[in-house]
Structures are given as structure tokens and as C-alpha cells.
mmCIF file of C-alpha atoms in Angstrom:
data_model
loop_
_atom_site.group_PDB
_atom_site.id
_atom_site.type_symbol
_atom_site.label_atom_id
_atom_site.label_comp_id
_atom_site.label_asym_id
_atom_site.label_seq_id
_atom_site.Cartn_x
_atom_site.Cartn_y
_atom_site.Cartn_z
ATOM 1 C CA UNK A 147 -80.543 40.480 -72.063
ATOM 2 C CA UNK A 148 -83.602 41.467 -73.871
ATOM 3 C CA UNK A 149 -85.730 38.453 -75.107
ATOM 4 C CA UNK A 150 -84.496 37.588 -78.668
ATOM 5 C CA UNK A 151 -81.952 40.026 -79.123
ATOM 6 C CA UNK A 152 -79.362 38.500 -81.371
ATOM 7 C CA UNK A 153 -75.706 38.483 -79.858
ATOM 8 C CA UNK A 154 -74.508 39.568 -83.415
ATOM 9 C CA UNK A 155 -76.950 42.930 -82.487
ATOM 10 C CA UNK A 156 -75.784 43.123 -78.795
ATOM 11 C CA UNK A 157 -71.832 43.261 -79.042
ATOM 12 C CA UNK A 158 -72.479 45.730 -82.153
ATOM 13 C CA UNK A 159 -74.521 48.057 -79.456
ATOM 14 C CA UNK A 160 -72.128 47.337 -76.856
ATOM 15 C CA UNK A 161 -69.069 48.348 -79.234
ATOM 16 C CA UNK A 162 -70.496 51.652 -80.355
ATOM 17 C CA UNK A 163 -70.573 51.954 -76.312
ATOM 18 C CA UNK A 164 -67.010 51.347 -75.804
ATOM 19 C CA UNK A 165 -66.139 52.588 -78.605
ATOM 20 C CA UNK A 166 -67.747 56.697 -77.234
ATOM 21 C CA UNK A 167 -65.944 55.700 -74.048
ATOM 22 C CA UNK A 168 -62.910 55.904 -75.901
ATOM 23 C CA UNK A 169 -63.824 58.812 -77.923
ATOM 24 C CA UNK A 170 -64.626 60.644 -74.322
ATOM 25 C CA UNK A 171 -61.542 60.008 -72.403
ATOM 26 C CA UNK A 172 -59.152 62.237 -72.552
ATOM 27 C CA UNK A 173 -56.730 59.753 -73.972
ATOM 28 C CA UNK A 174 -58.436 60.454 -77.340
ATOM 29 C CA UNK A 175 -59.228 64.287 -77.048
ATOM 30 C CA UNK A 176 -55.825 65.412 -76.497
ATOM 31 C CA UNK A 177 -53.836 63.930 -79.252
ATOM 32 C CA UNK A 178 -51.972 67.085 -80.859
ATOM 33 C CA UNK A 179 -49.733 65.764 -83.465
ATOM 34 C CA UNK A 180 -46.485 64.216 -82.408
ATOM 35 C CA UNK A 181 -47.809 64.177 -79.104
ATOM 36 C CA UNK A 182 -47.949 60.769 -77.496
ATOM 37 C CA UNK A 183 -51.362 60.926 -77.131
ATOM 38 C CA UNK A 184 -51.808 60.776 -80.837
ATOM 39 C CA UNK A 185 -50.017 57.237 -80.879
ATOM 40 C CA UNK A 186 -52.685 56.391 -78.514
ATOM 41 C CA UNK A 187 -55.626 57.231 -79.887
ATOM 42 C CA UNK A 188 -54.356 55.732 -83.747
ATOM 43 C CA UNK A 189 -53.872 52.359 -81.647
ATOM 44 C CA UNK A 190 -57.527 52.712 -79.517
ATOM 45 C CA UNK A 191 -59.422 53.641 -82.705
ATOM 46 C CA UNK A 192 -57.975 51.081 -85.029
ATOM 47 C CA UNK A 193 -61.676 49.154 -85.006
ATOM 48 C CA UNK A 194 -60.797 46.204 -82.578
ATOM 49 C CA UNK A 195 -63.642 44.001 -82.172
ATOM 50 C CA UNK A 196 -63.982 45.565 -78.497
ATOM 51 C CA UNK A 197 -64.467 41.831 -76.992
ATOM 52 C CA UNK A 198 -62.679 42.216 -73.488
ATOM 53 C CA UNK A 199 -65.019 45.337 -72.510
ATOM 54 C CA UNK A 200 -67.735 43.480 -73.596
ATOM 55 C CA UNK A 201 -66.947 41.173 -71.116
ATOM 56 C CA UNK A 202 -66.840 43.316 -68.521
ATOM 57 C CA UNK A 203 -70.618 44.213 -69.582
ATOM 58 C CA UNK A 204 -71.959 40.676 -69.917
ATOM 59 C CA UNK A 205 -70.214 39.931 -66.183
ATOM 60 C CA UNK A 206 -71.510 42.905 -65.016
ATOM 61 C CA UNK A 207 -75.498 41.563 -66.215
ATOM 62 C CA UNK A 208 -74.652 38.618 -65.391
ATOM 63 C CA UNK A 209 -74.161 39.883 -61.590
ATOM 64 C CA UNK A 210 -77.621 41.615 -61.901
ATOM 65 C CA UNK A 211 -76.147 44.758 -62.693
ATOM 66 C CA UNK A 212 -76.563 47.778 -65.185
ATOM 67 C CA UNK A 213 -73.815 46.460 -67.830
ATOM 68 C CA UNK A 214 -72.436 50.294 -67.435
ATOM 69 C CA UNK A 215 -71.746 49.737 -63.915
ATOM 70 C CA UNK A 216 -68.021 49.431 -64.102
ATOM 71 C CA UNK A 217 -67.677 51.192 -67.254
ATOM 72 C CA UNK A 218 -63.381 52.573 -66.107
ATOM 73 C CA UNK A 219 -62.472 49.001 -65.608
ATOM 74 C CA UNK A 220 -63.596 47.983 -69.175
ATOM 75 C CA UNK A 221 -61.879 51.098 -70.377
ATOM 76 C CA UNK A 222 -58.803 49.581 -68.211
ATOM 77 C CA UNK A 223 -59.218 46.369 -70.103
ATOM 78 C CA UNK A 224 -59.267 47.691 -72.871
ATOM 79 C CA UNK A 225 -56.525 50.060 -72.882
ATOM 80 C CA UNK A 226 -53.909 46.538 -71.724
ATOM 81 C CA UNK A 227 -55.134 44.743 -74.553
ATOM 82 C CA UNK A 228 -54.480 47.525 -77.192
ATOM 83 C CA UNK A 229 -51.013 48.344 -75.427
ATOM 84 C CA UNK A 230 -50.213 44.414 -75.694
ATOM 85 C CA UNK A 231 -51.044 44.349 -79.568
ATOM 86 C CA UNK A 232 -48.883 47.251 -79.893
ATOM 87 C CA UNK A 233 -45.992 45.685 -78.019
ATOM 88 C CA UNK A 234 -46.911 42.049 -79.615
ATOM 89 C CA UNK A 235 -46.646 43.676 -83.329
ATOM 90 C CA UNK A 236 -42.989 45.192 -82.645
ATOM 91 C CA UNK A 237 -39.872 43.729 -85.201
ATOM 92 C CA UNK A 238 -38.607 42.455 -81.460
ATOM 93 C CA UNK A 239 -41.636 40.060 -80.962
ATOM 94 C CA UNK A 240 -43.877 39.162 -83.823
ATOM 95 C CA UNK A 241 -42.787 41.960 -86.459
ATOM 96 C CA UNK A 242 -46.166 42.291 -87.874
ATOM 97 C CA UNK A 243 -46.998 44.984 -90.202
ATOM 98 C CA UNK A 244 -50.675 44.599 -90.341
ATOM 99 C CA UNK A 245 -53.270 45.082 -87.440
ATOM 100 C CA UNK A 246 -56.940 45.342 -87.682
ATOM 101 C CA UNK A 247 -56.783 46.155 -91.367
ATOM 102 C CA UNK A 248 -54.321 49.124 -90.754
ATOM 103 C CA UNK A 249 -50.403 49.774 -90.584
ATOM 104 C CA UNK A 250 -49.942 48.870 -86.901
ATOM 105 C CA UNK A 251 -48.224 51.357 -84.663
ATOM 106 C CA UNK A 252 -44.353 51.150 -85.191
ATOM 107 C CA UNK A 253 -45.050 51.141 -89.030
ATOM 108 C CA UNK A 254 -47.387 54.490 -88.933
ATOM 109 C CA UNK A 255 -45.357 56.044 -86.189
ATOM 110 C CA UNK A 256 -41.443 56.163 -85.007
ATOM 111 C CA UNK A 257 -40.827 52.496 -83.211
ATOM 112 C CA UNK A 258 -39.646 54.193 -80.003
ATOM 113 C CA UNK A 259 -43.280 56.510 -80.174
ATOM 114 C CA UNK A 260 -45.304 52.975 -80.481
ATOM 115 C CA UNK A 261 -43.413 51.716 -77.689
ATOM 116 C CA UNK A 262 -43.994 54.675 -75.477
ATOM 117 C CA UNK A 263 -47.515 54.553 -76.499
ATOM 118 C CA UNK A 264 -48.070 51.127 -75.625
ATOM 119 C CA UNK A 265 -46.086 52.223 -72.268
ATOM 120 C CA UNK A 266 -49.192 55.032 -71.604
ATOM 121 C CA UNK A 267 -52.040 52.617 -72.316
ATOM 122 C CA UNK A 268 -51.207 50.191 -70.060
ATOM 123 C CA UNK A 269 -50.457 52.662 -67.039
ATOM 124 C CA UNK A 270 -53.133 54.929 -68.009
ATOM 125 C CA UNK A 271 -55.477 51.238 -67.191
ATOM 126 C CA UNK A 272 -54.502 52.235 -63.561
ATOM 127 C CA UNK A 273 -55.413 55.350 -63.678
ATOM 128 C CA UNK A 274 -58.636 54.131 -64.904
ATOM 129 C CA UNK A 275 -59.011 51.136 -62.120
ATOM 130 C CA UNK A 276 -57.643 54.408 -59.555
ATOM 131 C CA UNK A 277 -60.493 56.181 -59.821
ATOM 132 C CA UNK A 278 -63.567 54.051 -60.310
ATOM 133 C CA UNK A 279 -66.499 55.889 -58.022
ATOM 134 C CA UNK A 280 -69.398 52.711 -58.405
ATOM 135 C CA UNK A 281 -67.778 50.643 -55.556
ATOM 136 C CA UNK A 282 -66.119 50.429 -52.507
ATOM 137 C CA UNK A 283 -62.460 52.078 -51.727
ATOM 138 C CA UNK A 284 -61.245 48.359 -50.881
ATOM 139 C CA UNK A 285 -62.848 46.252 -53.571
ATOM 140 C CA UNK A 286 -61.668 48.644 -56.443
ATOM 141 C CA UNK A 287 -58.154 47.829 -54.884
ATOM 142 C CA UNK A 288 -58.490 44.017 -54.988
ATOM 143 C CA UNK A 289 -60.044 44.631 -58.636
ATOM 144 C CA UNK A 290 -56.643 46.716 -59.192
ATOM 145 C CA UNK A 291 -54.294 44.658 -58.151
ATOM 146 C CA UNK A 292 -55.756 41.548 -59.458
ATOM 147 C CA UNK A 293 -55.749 43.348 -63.154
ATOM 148 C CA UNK A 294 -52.133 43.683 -62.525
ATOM 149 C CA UNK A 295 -51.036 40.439 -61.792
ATOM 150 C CA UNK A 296 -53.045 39.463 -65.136
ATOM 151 C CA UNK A 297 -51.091 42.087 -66.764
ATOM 152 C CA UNK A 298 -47.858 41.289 -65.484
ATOM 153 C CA UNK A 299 -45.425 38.631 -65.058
ATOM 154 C CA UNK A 300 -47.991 35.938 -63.940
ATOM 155 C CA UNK A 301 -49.853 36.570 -66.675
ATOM 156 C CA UNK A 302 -49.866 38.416 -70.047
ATOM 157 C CA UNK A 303 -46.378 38.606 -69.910
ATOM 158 C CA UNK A 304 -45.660 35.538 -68.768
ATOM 159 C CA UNK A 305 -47.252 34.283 -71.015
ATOM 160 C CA UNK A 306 -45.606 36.394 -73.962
ATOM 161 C CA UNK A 307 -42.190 35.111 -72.808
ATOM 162 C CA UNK A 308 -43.280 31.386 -72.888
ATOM 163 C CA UNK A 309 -44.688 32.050 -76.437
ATOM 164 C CA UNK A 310 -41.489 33.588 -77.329
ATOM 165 C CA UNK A 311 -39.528 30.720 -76.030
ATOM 166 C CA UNK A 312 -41.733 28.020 -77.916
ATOM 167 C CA UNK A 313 -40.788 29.270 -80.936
ATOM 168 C CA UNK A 314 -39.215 26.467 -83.178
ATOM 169 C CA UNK A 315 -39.107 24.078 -80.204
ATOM 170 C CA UNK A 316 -41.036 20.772 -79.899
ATOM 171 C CA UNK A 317 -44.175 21.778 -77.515
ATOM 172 C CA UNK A 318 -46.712 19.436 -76.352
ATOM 173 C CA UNK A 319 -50.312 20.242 -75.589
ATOM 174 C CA UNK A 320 -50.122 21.103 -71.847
ATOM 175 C CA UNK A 321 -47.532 23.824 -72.268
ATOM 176 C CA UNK A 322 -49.262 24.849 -75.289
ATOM 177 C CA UNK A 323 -52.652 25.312 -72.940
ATOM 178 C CA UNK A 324 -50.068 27.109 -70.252
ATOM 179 C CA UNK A 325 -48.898 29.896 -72.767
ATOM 180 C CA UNK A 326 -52.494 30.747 -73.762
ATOM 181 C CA UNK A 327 -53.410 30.837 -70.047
ATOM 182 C CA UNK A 328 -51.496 33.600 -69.701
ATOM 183 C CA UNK A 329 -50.972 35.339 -73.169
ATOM 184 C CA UNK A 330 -54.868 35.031 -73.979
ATOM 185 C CA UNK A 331 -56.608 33.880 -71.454
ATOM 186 C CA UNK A 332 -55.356 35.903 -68.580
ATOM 187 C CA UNK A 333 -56.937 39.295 -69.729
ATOM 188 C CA UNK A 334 -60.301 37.439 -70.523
ATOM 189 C CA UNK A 335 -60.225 36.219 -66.932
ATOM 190 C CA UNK A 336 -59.814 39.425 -65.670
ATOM 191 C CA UNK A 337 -62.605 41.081 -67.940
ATOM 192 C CA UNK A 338 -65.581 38.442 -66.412
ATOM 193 C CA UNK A 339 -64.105 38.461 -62.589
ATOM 194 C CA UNK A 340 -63.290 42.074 -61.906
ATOM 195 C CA UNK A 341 -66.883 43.346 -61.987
ATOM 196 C CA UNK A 342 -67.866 39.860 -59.234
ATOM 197 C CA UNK A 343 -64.637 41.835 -57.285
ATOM 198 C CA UNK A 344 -66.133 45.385 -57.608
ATOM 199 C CA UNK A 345 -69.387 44.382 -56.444
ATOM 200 C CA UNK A 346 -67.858 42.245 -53.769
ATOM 201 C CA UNK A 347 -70.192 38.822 -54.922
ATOM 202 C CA UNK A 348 -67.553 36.452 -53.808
ATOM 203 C CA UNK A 349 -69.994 33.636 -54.925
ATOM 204 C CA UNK A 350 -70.114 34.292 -58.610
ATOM 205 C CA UNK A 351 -66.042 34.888 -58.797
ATOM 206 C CA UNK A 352 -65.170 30.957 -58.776
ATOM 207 C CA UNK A 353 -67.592 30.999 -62.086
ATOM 208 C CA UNK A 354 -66.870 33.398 -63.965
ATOM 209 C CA UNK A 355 -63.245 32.178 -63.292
ATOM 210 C CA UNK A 356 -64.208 28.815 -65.120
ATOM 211 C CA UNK A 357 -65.797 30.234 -67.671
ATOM 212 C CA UNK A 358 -63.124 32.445 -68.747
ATOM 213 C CA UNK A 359 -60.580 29.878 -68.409
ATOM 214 C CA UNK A 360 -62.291 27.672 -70.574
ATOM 215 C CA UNK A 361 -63.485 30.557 -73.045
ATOM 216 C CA UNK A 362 -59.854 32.028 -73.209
ATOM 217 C CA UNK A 363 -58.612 28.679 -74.570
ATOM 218 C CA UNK A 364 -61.517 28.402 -77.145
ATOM 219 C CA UNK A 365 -60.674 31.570 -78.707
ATOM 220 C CA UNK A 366 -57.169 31.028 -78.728
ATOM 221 C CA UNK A 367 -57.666 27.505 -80.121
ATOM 222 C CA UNK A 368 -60.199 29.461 -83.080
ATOM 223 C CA UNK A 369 -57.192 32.504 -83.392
ATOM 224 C CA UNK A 370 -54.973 29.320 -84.384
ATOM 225 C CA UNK A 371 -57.377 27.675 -86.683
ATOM 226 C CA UNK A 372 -58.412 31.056 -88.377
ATOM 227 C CA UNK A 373 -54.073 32.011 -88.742
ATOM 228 C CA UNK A 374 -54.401 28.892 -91.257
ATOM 229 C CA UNK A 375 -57.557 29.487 -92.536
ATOM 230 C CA UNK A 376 -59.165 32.649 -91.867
ATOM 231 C CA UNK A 377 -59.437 35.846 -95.114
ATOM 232 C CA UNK A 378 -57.226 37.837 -94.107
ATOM 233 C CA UNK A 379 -59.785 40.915 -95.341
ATOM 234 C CA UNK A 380 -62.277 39.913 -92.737
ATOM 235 C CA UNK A 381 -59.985 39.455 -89.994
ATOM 236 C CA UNK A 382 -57.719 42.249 -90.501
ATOM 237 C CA UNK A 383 -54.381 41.025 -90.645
ATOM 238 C CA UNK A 384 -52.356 38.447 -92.178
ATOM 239 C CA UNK A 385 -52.736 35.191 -92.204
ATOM 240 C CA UNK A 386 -49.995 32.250 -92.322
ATOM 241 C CA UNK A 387 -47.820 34.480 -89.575
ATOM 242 C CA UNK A 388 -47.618 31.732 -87.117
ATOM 243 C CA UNK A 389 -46.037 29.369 -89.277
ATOM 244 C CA UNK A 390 -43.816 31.757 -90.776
ATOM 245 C CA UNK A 391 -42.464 32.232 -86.877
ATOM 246 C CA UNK A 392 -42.636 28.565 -86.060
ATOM 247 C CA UNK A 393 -45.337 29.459 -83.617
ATOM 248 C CA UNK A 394 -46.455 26.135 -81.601
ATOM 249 C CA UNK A 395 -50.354 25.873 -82.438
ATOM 250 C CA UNK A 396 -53.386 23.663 -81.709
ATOM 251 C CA UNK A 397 -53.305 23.106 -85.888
ATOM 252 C CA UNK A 398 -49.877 22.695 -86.017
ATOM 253 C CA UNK A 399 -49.707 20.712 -82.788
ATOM 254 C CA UNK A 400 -52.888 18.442 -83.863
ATOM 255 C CA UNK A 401 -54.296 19.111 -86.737
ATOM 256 C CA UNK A 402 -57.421 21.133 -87.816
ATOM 257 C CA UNK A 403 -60.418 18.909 -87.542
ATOM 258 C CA UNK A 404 -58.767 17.705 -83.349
ATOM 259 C CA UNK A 405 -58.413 21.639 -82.761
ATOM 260 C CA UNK A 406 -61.843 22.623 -84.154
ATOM 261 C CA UNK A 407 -63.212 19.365 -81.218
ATOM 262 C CA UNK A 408 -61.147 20.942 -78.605
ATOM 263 C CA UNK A 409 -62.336 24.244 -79.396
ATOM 264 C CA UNK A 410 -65.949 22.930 -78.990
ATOM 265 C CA UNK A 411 -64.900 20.815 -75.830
ATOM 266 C CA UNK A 412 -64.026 23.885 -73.959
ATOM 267 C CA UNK A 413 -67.247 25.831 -75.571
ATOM 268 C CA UNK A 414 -69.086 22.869 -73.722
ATOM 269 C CA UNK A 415 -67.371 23.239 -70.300
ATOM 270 C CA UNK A 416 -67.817 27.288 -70.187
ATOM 271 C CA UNK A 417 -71.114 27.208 -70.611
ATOM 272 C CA UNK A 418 -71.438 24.567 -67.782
ATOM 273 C CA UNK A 419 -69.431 26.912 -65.486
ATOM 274 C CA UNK A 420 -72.254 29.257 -65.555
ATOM 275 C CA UNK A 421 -75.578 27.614 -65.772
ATOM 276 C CA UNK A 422 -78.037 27.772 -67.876
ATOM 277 C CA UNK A 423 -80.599 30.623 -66.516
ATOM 278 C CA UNK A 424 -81.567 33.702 -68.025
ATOM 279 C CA UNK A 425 -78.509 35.666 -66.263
ATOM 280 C CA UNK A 426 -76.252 33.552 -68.523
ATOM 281 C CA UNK A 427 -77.115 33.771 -71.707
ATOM 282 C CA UNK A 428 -75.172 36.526 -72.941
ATOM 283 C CA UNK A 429 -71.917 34.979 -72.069
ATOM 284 C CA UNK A 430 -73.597 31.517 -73.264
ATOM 285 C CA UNK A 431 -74.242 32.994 -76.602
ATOM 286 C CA UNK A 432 -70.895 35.527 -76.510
ATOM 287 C CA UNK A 433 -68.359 31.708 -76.372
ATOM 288 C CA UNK A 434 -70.564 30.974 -79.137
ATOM 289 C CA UNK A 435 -69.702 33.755 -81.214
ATOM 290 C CA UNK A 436 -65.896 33.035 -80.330
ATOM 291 C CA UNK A 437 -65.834 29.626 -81.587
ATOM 292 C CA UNK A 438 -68.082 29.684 -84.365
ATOM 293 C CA UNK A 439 -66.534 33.591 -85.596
ATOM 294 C CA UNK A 440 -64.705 33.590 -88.987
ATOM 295 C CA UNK A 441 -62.231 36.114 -88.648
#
């Protein structure tokens, strides 16, 4: 990281990055109308805050590498996390209308279209992971297949089911910490150890893993505070939606002032993960910008 470059000026560089990676692939250049491509791109372009890449890039420095090093597996990120919104947002799980300040996908397309698209996304990831060129033939498989089990069923959608179940029910804190572990925190795992697998540093891996366990939760715990809280102009999307669901919460589960102290707690134990030396500071100051964000 540059000396005193603000983080507030690095993730907006970063994102205009990402954001003409998107704009490049051919996911977003062939989107005739009605095509399913077009789903695609509405969904990609919608203005997402672009975090997970980002953490592909700040891993990728923080291995003493060119943050562009492993630019198709922060496209692959990328491309899960927008098909999970898009699944997440359906009447069948949270039946939102609102994402990112727009109509989300079943609401501006047909529902079977935003399913399909969401369907693409996520296998188009693989096609990303498939053919990344900037390491070896066997790493970029352990990269692949670890992506998948944090897509799949010990993972993200684990963790969506376990949500799903909660709902209404009496939850205490620990299986509260299990669902985001796999609904949040799984994919943010995956962003900061996936470039240590790439590059085949086996002795960074067991860090990054810490920090993005304990960086997952704080943003989840912040998502939670900020669904009570939060203006719903600066965030995008409604607020008061977990409630309305009977969502189990850190707010809900302990109130706002314990949540905002957990939140910090696991702020505290990230950046110990990682150290404190000049590799480190962009994730140091990126779980600062998660917990102390306002939307």
C-alpha cells in the first residue's frame, strides 16, 4: 500500500478495477435483450460495493504480490456473491424487492430468468477459476475446489439453509455465529485464502484463514446492527427486513450496544491474525472500514 493512501481512496480505485473487469468479460458484452446474459449483467452492474474482489487484491499484496495477480478468481468471487444475492432476494427466501438501490432481479426480470441468471453466475465462477494462466495447473485446482466447497453445501448454502431454519425459532449465540460462518463468512474466507493457494504460500493460508473468520463475523454482526439502524438511501435497500422475517440477529439476540462490542472484539482478533507490518495494513484498515461503515 502506498504510504498514506486512505482506504476510503484505495477500495474506490480498486472498485473502478473490478468494476472494468466486469465490463470486459464477456458476461457483460453479450447481453442481447432477453438473452440470459442480460439478467447477468443488470445483476453484476447493480453498484455492489465490490468488497469480496477487493479481498482477493489486499490477500494478493499482502502475499507480496501485484494485487492483479489473480484477477479471474476475484471475478469468480464475485460472480458467487452476486448469484447468491440474486437467489437470497427470491419470494422463496427473503422476498426482497430492493437491492443496491435498484429493483432486484426477479422484480426487473421474469422470476424463472433471475433464477437462471443466478444459475450462470455461479457456474460461469468456474469457468473463471478453469482458466486462470498466473499459477500452477495443480494449485488453481486446489483454489477451485476449495471455492466450491465455500460455495456449496459446507458453506454458503449451508449456511442459507440454517438461516432459513432459524427463522422464528429461539437461537442462541453459537448457532447464530455457525449460520454466518457459512452464509457470510464462508465467501470472505475464500476471497483472502485463494490467492495464499494460487501462489502455493502454505504459510500465510492458516492467517488469512483467521482473519477472515473473524472479519466475516464483524461484518455480519455490523449488516445486523445497520438492518435496525442503517438509511436505507445509503445502504441501498430496506431496512427493518430481518425483523419483519423473524431473522435471529446479534441485535435481536443481544442488544445493540453488546453487538456493536462483539463487532469490535472480532475487529481486535483479525487484526491480530495478521500482524502488524507494512504487508498488513490494507486488510488492517479494510476490517476497519467494515465495522465502522454506515451502510
Amino acid at each position: 500500500m502506498r504510504p498514506n493512501v486512505d482506504i476510503q481512496q484505495w477500495l474506490q480505485e480498486t472498485r473502478e478495477i473490478i468494476e472494468q473487469w466486469i465490463n470486459e468479460d464477456s458476461v457483460c458484452r453479450v447481453a442481447q435483450p432477453g438473452a440470459v446474459e442480460e439478467a447477468m449483467r443488470y445483476s453484476l452492474l447493480a453498484g455492489g460495493k465490490r468488497l469480496r474482489p477487493q479481498l482477493v487484491m489486499a490477500s494478493t499484496l499482502y502475499l507480496g504480490l501485484p494485487a492483479d495477480t489473480f484477477r479471474d478468481a476475484a471475478l469468480a468471487v464475485e460472480y458467487i456473491h452476486t448469484y447468491s444475492l440474486i437467489h437470497d432476494d427470491l419470494p422463496a427466501m427473503d422476498n426482497d424487492d430492493l437491492r443496491r438501490g435498484r429493483p432486484t432481479a426477479h422484480k426487473m426480470f421474469p422470476e424463472a430468468m433471475a433464477i437462471l441468471s443466478g444459475d450462470a453466475l455461479l457456474t460461469e465462477a468456474f469457468v473463471k477459476m478453469g482458466t486462470i494462466q498466473t499459477a500452477k495447473a495443480e494449485d488453481v485446482l486446489r483454489a477451485t475446489v476449495y471455492l466450491a466447497r465455500a460455495a456449496g453445501r459446507e458453506g454458503l448454502i449451508r449456511g442459507q439453509v440454517l438461516d432459513l431454519a432459524a427463522e422464528r425459532q429461539d437461537v442462541e449465540l453459537g448457532e447464530l455465529q455457525n449460520i454466518h460462518r457459512h452464509k457470510t463468512g464462508a465467501l470472505f474466507k475464500a476471497a483472502l485464502v485463494i490467492p495464499a493457494i494460487l501462489s502455493g504460500n502454505e504459510r500465510e493460508q492458516q492467517a488469512l484463514l483467521d482473519f477472515g473468520e473473524h472479519f466475516g463475523l464483524a461484518f455480519q454482526i455490523v449488516d445486523d446492527i445497520l438492518n435496525v439502524v442503517g438509511d436505507p438511501a445509503a445502504m441501498g435497500k430496506n431496512i427493518g427486513t430481518d425483523s419483519a422475517l423473524g431473522k435471529a440477529t446479534y441485535p435481536s439476540l443481544v442488544g445493540l450496544d453488546q453487538a456493536r462490542r462483539l463487532a469490535d472484539d472480532h475487529r481486535i482478533r483479525a487484526k491480530i491474525a495478521i500482524g502488524s507490518g507494512p504487508q498488513s495494513d490494507i486488510l488492517r484498515r479494510l476490517v476497519d472500514f467494515a465495522v465502522d461503515r454506515q451502510w
